mmCIF file of C-alpha atoms in Angstrom:
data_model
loop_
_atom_site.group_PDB
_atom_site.id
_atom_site.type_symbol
_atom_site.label_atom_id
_atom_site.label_comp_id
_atom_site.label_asym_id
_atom_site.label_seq_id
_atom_site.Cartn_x
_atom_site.Cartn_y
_atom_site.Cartn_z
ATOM 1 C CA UNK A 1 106.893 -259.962 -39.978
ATOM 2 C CA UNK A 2 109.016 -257.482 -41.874
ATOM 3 C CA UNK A 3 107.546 -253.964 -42.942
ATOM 4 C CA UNK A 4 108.049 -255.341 -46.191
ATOM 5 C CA UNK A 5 106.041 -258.001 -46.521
ATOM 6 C CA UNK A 6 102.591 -256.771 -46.045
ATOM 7 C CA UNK A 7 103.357 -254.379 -48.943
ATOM 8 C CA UNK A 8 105.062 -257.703 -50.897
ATOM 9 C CA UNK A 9 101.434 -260.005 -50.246
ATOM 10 C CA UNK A 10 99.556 -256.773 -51.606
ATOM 11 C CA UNK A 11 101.318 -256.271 -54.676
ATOM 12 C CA UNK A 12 101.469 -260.447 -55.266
ATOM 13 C CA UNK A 13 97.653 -260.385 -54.465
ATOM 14 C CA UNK A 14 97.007 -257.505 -56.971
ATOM 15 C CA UNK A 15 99.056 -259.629 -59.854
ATOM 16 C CA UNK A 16 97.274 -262.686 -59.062
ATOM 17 C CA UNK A 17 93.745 -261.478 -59.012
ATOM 18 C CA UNK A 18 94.687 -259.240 -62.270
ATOM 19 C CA UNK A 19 95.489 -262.465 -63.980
ATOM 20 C CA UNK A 20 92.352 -264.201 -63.053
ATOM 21 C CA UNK A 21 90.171 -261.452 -64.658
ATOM 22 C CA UNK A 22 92.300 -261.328 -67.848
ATOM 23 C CA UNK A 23 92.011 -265.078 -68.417
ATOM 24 C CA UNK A 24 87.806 -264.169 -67.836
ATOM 25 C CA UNK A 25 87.943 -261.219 -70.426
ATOM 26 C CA UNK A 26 87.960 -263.098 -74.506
ATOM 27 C CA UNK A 27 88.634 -259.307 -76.023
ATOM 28 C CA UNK A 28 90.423 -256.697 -74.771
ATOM 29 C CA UNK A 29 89.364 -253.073 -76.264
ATOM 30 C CA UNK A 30 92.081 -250.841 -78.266
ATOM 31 C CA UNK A 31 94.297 -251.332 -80.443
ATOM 32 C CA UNK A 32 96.018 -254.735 -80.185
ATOM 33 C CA UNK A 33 99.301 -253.256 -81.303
ATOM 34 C CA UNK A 34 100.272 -249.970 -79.412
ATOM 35 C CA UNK A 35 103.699 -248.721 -81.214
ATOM 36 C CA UNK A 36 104.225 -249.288 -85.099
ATOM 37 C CA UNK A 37 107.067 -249.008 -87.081
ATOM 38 C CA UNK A 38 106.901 -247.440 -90.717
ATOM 39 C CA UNK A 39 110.311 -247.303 -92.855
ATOM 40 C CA UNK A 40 110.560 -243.483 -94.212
ATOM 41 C CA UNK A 41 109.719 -243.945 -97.591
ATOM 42 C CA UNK A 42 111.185 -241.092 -100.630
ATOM 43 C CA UNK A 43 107.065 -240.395 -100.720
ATOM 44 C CA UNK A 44 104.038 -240.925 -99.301
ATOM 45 C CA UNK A 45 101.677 -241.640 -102.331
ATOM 46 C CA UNK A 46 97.940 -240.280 -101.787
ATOM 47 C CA UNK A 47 95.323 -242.890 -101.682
ATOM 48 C CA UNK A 48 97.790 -245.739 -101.153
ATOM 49 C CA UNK A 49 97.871 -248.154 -97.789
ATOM 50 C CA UNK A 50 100.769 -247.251 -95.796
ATOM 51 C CA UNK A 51 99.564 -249.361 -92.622
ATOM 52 C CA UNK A 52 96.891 -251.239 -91.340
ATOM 53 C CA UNK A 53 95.491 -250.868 -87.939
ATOM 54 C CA UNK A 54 93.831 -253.097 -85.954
ATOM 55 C CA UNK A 55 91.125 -251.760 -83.468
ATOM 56 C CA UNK A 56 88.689 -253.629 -81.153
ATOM 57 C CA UNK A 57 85.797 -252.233 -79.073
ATOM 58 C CA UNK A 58 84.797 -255.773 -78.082
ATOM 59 C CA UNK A 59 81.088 -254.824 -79.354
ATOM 60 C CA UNK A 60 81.456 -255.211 -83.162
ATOM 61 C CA UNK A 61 83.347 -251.788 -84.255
ATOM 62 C CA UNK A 62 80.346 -250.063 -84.813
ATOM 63 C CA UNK A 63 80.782 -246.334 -84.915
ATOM 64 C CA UNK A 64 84.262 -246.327 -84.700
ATOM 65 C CA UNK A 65 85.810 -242.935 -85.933
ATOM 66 C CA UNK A 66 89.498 -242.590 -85.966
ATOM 67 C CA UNK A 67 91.561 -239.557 -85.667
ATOM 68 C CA UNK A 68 95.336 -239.071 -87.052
ATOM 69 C CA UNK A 69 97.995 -235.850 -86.118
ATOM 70 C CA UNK A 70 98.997 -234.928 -89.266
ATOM 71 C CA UNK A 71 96.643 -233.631 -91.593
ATOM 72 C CA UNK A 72 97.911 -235.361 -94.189
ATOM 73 C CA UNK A 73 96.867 -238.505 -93.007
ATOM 74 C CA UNK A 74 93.430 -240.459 -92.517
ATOM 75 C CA UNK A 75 92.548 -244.237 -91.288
ATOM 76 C CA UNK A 76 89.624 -245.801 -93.336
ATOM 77 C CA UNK A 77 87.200 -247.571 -91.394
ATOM 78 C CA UNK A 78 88.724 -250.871 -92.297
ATOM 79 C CA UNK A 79 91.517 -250.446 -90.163
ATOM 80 C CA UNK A 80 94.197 -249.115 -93.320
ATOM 81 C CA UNK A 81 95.952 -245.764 -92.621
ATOM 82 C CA UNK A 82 96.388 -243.855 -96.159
ATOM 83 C CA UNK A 83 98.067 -240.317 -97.288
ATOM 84 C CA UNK A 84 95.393 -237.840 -98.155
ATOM 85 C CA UNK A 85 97.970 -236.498 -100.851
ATOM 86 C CA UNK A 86 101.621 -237.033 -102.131
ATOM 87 C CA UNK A 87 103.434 -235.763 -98.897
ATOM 88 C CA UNK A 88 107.800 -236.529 -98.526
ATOM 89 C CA UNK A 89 108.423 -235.664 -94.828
ATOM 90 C CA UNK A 90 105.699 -235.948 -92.109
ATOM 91 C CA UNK A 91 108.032 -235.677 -89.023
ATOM 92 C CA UNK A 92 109.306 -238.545 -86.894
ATOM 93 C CA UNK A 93 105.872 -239.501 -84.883
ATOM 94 C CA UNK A 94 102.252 -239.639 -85.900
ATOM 95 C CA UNK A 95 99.522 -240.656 -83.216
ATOM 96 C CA UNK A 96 96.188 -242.288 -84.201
ATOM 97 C CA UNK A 97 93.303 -241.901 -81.831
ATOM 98 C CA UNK A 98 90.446 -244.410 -82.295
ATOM 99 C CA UNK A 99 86.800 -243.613 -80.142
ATOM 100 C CA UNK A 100 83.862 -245.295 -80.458
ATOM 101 C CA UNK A 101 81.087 -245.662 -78.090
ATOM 102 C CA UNK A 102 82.491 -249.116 -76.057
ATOM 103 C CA UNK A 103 86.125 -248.173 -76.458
ATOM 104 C CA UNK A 104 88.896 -245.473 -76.490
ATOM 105 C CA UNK A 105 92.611 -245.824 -77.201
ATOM 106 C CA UNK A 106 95.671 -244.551 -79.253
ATOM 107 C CA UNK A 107 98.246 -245.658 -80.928
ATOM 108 C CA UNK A 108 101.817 -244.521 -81.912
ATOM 109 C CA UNK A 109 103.270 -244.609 -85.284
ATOM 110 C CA UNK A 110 107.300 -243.824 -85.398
ATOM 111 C CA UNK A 111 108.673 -243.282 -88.700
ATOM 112 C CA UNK A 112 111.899 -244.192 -88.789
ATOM 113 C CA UNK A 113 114.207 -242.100 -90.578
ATOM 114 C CA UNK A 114 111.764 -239.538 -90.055
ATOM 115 C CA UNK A 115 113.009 -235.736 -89.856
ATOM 116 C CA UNK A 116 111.163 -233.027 -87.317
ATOM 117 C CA UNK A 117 108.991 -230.902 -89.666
ATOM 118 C CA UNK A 118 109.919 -226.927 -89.424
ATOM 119 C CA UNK A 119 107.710 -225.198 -86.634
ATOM 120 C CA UNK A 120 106.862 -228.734 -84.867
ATOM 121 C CA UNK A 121 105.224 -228.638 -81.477
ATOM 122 C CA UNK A 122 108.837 -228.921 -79.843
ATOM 123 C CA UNK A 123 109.970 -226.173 -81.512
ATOM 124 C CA UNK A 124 107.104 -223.826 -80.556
ATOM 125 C CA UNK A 125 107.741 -225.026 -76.856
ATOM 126 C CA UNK A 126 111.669 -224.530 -76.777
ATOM 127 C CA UNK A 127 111.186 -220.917 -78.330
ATOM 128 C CA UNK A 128 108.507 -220.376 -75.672
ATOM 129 C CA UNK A 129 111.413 -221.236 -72.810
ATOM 130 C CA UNK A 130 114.082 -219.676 -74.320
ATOM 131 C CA UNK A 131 112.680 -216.592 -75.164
ATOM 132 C CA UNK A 132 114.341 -213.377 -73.252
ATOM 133 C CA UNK A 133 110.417 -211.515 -72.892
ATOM 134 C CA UNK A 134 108.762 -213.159 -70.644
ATOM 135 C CA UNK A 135 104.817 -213.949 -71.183
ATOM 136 C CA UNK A 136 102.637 -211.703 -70.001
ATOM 137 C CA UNK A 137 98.490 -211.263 -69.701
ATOM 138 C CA UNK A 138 97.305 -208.515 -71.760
ATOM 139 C CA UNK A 139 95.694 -205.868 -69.707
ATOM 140 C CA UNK A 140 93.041 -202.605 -70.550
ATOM 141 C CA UNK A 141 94.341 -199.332 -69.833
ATOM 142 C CA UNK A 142 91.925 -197.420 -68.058
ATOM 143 C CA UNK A 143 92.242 -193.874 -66.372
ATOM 144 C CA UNK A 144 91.704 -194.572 -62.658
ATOM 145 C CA UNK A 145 88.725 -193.194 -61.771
ATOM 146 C CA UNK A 146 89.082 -191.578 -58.037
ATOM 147 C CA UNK A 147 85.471 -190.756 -56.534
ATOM 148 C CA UNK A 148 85.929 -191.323 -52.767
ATOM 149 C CA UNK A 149 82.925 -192.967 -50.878
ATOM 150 C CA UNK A 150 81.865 -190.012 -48.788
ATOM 151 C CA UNK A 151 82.173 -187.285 -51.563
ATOM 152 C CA UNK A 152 80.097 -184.254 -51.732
ATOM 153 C CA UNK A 153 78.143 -183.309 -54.484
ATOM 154 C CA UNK A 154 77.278 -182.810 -57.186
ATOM 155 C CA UNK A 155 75.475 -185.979 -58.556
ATOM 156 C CA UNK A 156 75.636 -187.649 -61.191
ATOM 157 C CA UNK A 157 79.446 -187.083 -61.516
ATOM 158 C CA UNK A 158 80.925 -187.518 -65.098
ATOM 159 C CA UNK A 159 83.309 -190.878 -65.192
ATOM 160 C CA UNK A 160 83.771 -191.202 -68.391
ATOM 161 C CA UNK A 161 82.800 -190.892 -72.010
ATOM 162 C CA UNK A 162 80.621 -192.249 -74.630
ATOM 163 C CA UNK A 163 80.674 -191.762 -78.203
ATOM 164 C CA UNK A 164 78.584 -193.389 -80.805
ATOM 165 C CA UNK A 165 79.214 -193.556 -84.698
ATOM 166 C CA UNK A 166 75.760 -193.635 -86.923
ATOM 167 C CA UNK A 167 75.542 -196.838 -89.531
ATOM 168 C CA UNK A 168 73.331 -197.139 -92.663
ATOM 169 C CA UNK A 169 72.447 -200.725 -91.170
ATOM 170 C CA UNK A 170 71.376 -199.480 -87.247
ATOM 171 C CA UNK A 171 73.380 -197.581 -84.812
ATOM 172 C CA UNK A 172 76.626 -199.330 -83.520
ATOM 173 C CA UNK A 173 77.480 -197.812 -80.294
ATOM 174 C CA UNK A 174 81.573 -198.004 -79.272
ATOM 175 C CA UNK A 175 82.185 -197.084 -75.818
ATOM 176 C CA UNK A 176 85.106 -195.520 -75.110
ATOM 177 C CA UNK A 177 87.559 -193.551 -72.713
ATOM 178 C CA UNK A 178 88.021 -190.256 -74.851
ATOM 179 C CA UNK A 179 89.677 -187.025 -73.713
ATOM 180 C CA UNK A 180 88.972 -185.050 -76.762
ATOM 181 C CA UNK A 181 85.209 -185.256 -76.868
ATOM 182 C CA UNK A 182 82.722 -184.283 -73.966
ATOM 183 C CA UNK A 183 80.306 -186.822 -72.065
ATOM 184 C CA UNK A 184 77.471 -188.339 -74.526
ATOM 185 C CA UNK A 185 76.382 -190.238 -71.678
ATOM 186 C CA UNK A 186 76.135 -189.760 -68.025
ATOM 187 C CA UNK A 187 76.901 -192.681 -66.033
ATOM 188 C CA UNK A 188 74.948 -192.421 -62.835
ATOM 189 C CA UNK A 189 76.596 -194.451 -60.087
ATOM 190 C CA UNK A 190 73.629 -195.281 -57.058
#
């Protein structure tokens, strides 16, 4: 036997067993059409059918809500995908995500003759790898504060400052590291 050919019966066992189950199966969940096809039109005209879907949860589409990328967009719960308002370029991809309680899936919609909107995802992403400053985490600035283990006293020792600015509504207290105003508040450190 060749080292081949226990992988081979595997992967001709998988196939064959898939098959059987899909012939058992009368509905499968999602959308029976993955990737559509829409011709760029001059406009998109609000409240007007630009495609219809077709979405299955195999349990009666109850509760099926459907999501769309663009804004501009929305499916009804017959299926039909319409324009929210008059809208000319929408970029050259939308995605439609369909969830209900039985079933998930999404589908692809690529406009063709579709142009990439200004400030797409893509371009967000190539400015963030082409720009010269690199990312960074923002950080606090805070005085160290050196008080060695084993130092002598006096205690309480003054780390830092508090000041507090009165408000007709209550008292809103903003803590902060000051070096023009004395203590308001002693810190005690046990």
């Amino acid at each position: 036997m060749q080292p081949r050919t226990p992988l081979l019966l595997c992967v001709l066992l998988s196939q064959v067993l898939l098959l059987t189950s899909a012939e058992d199966l009368d509905c499968t969940p999602g959308f029976q059409q993955k990737v559509f096809h829409i011709n760029q039109p001059a406009q998109f005209i609000e409240d007007q059918a630009v495609l219809n879907l077709t979405f299955s949860d195999c349990e009666g589409n109850s509760k099926v809500h459907y999501e769309v990328s663009s804004p501009y967009f929305k499916v009804n719960h017959d299926g039909s995908l319409v324009a929210l308002k008059n809208v000319t370029a929408v970029g050259k991809t939308l995605f439609v995500h369909a969830r209900s309680p039985h079933a998930e899936d999404m589908a692809e919609l690529v406009i063709v003759g579709g142009k990439d909107i200004q400030g797409s995802l893509q371009d967000i992403f190539k400015f963030a790898r082409t720009s010269p400053v690199p990312r960074q985490k923002r950080s606090i600035v805070v005085s160290p504060i050196l008080i060695p283990e084993n130092q002598r006293q006096p205690f309480p020792r003054d780390v830092g400052k508090r000041k507090h600015n009165p408000i007709k509504s209550g008292l809103l207290l903003n803590e902060a590291i000051t070096a023009d105003l004395n203590p308001c508040l002693t810190i005690t450190m046990i």
